[in-house]
Short mmCIF file of C-alpha atoms and ligand atoms in Angstrom, two decimals:
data_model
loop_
_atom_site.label_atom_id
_atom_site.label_comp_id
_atom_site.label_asym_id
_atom_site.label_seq_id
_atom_site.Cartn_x
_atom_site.Cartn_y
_atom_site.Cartn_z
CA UNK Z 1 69.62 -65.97 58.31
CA UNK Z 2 68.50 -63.04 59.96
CA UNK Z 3 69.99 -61.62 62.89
CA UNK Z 4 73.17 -63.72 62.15
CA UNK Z 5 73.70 -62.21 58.73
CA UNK Z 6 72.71 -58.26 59.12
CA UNK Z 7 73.31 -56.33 56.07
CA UNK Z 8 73.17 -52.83 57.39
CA UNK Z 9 76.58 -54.28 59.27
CA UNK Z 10 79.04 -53.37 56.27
CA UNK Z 11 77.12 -49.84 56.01
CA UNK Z 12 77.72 -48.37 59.34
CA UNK Z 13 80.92 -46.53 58.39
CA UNK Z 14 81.98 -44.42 55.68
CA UNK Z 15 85.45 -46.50 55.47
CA UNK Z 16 84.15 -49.40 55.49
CA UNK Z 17 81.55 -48.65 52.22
CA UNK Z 18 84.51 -47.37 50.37
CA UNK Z 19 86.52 -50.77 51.09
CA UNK Z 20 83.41 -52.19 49.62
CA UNK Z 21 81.86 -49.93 46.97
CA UNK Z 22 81.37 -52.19 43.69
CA UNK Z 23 81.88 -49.02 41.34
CA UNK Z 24 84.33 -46.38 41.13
CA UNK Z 25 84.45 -43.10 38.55
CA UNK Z 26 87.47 -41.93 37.53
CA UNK Z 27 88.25 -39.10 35.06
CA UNK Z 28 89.72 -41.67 32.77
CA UNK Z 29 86.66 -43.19 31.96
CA UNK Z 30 84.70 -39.81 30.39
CA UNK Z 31 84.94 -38.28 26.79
CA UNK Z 32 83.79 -34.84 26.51
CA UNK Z 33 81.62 -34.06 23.52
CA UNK Z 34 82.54 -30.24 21.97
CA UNK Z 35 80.78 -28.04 19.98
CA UNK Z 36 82.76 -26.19 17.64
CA UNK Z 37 82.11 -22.85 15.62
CA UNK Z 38 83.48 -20.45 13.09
CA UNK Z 39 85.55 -17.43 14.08
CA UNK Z 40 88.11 -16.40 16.96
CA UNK Z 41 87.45 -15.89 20.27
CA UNK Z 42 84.19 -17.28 20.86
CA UNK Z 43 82.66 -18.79 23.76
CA UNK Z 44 79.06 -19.09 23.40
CA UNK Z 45 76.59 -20.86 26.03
CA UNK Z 46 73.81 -22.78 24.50
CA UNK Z 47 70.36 -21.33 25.84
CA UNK Z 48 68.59 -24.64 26.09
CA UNK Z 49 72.83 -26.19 27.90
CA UNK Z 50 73.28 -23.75 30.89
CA UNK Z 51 77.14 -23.54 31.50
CA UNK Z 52 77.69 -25.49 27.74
CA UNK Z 53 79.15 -23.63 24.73
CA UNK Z 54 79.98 -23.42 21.51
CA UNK Z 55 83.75 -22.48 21.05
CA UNK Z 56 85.83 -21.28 18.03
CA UNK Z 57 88.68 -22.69 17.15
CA UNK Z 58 91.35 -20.54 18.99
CA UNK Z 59 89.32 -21.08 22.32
CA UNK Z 60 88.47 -24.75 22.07
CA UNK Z 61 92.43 -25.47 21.81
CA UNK Z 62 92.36 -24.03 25.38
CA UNK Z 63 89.68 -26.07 26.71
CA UNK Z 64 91.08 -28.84 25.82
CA UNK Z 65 94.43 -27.93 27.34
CA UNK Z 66 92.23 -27.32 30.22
CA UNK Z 67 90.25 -31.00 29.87
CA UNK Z 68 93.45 -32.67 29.44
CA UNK Z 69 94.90 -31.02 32.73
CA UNK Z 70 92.45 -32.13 34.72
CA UNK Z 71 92.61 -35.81 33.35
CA UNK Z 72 90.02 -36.18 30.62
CA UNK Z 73 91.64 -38.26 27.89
CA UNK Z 74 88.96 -38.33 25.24
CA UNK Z 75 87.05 -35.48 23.30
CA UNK Z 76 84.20 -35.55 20.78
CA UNK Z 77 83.93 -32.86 18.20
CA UNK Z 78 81.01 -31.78 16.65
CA UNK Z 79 81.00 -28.78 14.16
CA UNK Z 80 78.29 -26.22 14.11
CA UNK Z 81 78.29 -25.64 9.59
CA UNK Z 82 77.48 -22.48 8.35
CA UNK Z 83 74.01 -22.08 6.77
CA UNK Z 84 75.48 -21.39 3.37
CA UNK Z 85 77.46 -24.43 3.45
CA UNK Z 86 74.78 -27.02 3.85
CA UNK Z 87 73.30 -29.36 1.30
CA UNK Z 88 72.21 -32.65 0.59
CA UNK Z 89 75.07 -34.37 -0.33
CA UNK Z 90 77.36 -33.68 2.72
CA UNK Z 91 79.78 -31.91 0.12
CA UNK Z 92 80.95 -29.86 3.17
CA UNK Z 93 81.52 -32.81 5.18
CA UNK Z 94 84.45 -33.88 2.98
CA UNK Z 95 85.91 -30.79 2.66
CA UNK Z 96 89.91 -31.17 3.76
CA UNK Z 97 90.08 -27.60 4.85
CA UNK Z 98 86.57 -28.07 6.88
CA UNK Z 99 86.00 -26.58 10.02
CA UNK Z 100 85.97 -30.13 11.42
CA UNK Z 101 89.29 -31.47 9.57
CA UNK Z 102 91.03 -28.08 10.88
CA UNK Z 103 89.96 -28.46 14.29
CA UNK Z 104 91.60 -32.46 14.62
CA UNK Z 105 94.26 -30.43 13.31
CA UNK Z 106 94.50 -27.69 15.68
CA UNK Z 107 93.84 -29.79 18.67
CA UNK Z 108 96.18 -32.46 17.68
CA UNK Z 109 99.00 -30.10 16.96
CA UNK Z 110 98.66 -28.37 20.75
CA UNK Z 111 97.29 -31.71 22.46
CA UNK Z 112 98.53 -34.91 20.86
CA UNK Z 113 98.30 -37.56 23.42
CA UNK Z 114 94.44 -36.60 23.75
CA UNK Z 115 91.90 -39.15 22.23
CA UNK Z 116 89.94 -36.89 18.86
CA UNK Z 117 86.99 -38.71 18.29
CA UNK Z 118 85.05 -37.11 15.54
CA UNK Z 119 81.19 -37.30 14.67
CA UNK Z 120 80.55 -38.85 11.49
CA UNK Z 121 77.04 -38.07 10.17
CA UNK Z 122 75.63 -35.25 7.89
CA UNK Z 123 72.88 -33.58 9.87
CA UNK Z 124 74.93 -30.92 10.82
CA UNK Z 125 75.73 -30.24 7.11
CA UNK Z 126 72.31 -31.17 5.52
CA UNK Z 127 69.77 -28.62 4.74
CA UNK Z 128 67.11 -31.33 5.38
CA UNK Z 129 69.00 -31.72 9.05
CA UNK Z 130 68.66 -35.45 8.52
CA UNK Z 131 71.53 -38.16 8.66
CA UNK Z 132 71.22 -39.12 5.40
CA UNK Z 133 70.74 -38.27 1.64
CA UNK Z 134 67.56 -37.14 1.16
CA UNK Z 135 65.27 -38.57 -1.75
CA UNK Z 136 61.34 -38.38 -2.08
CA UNK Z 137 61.48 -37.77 1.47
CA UNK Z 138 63.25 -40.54 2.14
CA UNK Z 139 66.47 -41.12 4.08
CA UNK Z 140 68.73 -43.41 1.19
CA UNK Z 141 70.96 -45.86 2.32
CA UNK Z 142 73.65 -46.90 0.41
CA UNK Z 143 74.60 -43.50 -1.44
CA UNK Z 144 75.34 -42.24 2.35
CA UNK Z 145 77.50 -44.65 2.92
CA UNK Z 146 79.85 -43.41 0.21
CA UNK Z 147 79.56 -40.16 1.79
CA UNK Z 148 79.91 -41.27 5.11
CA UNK Z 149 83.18 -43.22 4.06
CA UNK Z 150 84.76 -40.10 2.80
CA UNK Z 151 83.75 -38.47 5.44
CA UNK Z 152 85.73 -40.62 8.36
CA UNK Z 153 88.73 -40.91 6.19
CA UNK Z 154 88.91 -37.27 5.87
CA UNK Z 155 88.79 -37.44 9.66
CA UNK Z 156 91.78 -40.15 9.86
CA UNK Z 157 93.66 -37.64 7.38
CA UNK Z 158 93.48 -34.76 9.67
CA UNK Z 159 94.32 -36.86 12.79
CA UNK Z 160 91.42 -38.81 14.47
CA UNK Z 161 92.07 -41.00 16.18
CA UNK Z 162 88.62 -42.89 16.28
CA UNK Z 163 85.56 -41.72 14.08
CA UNK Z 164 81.68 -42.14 15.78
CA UNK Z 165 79.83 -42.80 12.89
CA UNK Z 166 76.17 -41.55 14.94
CA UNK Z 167 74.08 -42.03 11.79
CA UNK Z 168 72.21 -45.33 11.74
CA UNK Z 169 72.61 -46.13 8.08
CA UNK Z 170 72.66 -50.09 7.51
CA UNK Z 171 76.53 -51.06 6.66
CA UNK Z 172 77.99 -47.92 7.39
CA UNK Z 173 80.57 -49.34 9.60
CA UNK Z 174 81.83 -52.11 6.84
CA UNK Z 175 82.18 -49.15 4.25
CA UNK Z 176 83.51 -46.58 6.78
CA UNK Z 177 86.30 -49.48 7.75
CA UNK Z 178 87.03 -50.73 4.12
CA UNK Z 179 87.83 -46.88 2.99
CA UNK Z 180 90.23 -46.54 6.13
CA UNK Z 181 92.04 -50.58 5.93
CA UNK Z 182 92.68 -49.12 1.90
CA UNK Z 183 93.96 -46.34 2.17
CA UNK Z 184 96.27 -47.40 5.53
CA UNK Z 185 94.26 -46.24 8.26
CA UNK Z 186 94.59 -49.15 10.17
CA UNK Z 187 94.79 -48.07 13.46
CA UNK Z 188 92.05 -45.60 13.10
CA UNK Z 189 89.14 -47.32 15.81
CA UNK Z 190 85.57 -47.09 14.67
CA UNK Z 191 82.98 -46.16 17.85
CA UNK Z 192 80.01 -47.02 16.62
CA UNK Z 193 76.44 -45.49 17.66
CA UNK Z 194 75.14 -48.82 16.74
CA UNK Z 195 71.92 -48.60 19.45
CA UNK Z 196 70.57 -45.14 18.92
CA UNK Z 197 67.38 -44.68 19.74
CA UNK Z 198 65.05 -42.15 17.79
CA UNK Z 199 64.19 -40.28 20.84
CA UNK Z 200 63.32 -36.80 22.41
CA UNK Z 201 66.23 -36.46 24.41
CA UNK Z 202 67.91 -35.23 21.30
CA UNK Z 203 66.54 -31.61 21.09
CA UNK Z 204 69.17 -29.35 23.33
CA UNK Z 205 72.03 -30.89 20.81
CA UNK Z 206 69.64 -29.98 17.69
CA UNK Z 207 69.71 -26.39 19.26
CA UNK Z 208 73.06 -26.55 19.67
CA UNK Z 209 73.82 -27.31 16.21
CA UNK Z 210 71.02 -26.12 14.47
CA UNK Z 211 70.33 -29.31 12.65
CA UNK Z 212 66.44 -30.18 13.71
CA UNK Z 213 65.18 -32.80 10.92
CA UNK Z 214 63.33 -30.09 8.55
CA UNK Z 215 60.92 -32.43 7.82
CA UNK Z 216 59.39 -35.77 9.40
CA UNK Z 217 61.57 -37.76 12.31
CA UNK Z 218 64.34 -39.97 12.63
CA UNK Z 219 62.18 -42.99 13.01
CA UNK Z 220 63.47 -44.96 9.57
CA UNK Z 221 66.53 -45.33 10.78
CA UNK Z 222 67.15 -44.69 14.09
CA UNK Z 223 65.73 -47.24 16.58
CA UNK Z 224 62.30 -47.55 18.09
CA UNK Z 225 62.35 -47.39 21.77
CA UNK Z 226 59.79 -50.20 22.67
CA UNK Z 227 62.60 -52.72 21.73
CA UNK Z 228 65.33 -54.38 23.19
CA UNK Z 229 66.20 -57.63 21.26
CA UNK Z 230 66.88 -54.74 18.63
CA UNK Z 231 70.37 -53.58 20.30
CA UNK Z 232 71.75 -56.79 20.43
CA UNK Z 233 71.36 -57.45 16.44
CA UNK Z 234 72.49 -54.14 15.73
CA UNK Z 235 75.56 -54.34 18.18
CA UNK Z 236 76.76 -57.76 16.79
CA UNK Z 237 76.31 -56.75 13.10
CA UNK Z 238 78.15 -53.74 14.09
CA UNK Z 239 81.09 -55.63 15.68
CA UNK Z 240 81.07 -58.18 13.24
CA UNK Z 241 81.64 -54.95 9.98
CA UNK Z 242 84.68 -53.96 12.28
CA UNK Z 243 83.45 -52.01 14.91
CA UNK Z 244 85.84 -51.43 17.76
CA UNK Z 245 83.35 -49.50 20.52
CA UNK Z 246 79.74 -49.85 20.80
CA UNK Z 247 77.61 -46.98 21.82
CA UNK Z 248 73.95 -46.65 23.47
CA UNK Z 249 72.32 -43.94 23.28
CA UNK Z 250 70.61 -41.97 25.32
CA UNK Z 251 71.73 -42.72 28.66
CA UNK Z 252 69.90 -42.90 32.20
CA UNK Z 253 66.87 -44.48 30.05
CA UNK Z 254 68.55 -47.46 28.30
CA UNK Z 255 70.06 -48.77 31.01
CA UNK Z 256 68.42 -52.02 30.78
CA UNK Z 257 70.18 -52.08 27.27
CA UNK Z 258 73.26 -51.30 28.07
CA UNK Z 259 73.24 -53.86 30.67
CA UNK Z 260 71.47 -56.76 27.97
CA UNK Z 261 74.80 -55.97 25.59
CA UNK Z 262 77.49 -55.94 28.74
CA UNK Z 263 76.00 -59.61 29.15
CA UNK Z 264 76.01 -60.55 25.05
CA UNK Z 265 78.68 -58.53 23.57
CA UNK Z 266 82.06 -58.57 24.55
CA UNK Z 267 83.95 -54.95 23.50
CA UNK Z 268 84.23 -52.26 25.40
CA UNK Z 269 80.66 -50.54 25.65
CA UNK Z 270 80.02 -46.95 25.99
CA UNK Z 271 77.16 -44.66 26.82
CA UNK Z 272 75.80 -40.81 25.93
CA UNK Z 273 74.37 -39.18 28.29
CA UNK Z 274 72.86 -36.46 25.58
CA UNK Z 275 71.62 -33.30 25.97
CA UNK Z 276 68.58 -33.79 27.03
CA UNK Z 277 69.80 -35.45 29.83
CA UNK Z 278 71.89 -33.06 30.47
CA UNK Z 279 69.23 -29.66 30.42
CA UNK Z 280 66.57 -32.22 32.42
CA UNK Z 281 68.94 -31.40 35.56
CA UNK Z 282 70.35 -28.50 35.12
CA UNK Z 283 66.99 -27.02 35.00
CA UNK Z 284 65.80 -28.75 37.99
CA UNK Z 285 68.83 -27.78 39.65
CA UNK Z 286 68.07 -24.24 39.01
CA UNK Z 287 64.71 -24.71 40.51
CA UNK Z 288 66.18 -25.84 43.93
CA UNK Z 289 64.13 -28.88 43.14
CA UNK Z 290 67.14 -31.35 42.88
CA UNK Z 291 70.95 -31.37 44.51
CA UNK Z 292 72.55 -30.76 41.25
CA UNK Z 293 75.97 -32.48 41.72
CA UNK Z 294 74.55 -35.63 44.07
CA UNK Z 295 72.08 -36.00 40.97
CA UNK Z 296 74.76 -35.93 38.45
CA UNK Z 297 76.87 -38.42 40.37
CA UNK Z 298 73.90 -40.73 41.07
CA UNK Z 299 73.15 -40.78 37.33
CA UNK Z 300 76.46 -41.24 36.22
CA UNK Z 301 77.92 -44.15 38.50
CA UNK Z 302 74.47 -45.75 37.56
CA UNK Z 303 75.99 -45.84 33.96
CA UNK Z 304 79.27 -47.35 34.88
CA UNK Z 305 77.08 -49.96 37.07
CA UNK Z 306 75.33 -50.44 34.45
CA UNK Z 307 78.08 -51.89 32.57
CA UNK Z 308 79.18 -48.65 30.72
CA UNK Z 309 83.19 -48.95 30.39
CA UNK Z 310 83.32 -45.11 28.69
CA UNK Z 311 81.09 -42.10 28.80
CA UNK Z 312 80.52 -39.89 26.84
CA UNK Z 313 78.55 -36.65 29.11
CA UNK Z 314 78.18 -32.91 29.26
CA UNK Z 315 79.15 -33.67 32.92
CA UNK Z 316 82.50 -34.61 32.71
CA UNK Z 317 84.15 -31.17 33.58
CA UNK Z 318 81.79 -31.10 36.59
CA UNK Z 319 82.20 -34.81 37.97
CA UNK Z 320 85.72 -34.52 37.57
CA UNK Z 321 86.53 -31.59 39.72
CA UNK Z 322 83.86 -33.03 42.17
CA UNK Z 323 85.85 -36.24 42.30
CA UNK Z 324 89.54 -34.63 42.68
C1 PBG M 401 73.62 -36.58 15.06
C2 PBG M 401 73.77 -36.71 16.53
C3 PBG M 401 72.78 -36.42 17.47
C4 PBG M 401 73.36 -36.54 18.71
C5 PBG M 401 74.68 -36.94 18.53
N1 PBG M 401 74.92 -37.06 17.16
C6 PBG M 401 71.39 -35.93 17.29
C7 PBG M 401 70.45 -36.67 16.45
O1 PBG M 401 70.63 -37.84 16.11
O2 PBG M 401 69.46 -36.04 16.07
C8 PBG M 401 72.64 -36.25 19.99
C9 PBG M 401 73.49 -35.90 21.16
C10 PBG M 401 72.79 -35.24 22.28
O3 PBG M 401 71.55 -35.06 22.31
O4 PBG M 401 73.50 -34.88 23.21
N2 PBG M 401 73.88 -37.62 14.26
#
């Protein structure tokens, strides 16, 4: 009872808050999503990502050097696909000799003990830019599934180490796992985007990648942000088809989410601090409006408090020289 217990008493020196700070960042708990491109020596900044590129090949195998030198221990590739290879069927996405399948390669071969995570979806290789096979105008199911299977093994044949199917297609994560337990993948982990949200944080990435839905949204099968009971069916069916990491998605805005599955599911959980996210700040920053890197630690020790064991952020570089 007040004055005996005063809680401003524990606060009055910086040693004593970091004896008692609840949450703690280290660089071990970030993956670093990359975009990846066609051609040699390429470094491209994304307009709408100040300070975020796009890197060929030869120059991604020296960021991750880089990322893996300052202690990040997980990447995320994503392939920007040629206009000319795109179609509806995610033939591209297959491919063995695919820009995606020969950068796990190349970043294996110069990298090995770093995590490859690999995006499993086929906007970036559908002229529709949707997730799916397109029908009618409608997203189909089950036929992406096959291609979505092929798709992640492909991955564990080049060398990932865990595939992200980001796609929302029902039973994706059953088919994605049968295809890798038959043909011996068995230590190849599945994260799962099982609670995506349909949502407008999205657009920076779509830039990025040049794969904006050509027509309609993403509402049929990604998730409708008014709901929250939602994530929790989604995460368990995921888990229970042999998901090994479940992802939320976006970030700083589904925090109460994130926090509903830390208390109902029980594997490790990790968030994605998109793109949107991501520009939001940097764009403040630039105004003078907001302290760019107390902002960007603020947000992303919320996530971790929020019960996020991994993320995934366009940050990571940033916090991690911050917090060295
Ligand atoms: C595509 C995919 C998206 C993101 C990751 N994988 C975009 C989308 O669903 O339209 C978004 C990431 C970001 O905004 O940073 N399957």
């Amino acid at each position: 009872m007040y004055p005996l217990n005063r809680n401003r008493r524990l606060r009055s020196k910086q040693s004593l808050r970091n004896l008692i700070k609840e949450t703690r960042i280290s660089p071990h708990d970030f993956i670093v999503p990359l975009f990846i491109i066609e051609g040699s020596n390429l470094k491209e900044e994304i307009p709408s990502m100040p300070n975020y590129y796009r890197y060929s090949l030869d120059v991604v195998k020296k960021e991750v050097k880089e990322l893996w030198n300052i202690g990040v221990q997980a990447v995320l590739l994503f392939v920007k696909v040629e206009d000319h290879l795109k179609d509806n069927f995610g033939n591209e996405a297959v491919n063995k000799n695919g820009l995606m399948q020969r950068a796990i390669k190349d970043i294996k071969s110069s990298v090995p003990e770093m995590t490859i995570m690999t995006d499993v979806a086929l906007d970036p290789y559908s002229t529709y830019g949707h997730d799916g096979i397109v029908k009618d105008n409608k997203i189909l199911n089950d036929p992406t599934n096959l291609v979505l299977s092929d798709m992640a093994l492909s991955h564990a044949e080049a060398g990932a180490d865990v595939v992200a199917p980001s796609d929302m297609m029902d039973g994706r994560v059953l088919s994605i796992r049968k295809a890798l337990e038959n043909n011996g993948f068995h230590d190849t982990g599945i994260m799962s985007y099982a609670v995506k949200y349909a949502s407008s944080f999205y657009g920076p990435f779509r830039d990025a990648l040049d794969s904006k839905p050509g027509f309609g949204d993403k509402k049929t099968y990604q998730m409708d942000f008014h709901n929250r009971s939602e994530a929790i069916l989604e995460a368990k069916s995921d888990i229970e088809e042999g998901s090994d990491i479940i992802m939320v998605k976006p970030g700083l805005s589904y925090l109460d989410i994130l926090r509903d599955l830390k208390n109902q599911v029980h594997c490790p959980l990790a968030i994605y601090q998109v793109s949107g996210e991501y520009s939001m700040l940097k764009a403040a920053a630039k105004q003078g409006w907001l302290d760019h890197d107390k902002v960007m630690m603020e947000q992303l020790v919320s996530m971790k408090r929020a019960g996020a064991d991994i993320i995934a952020s366009y940050f990571a570089k940033d916090a991690i020289k911050l917090l060295s």
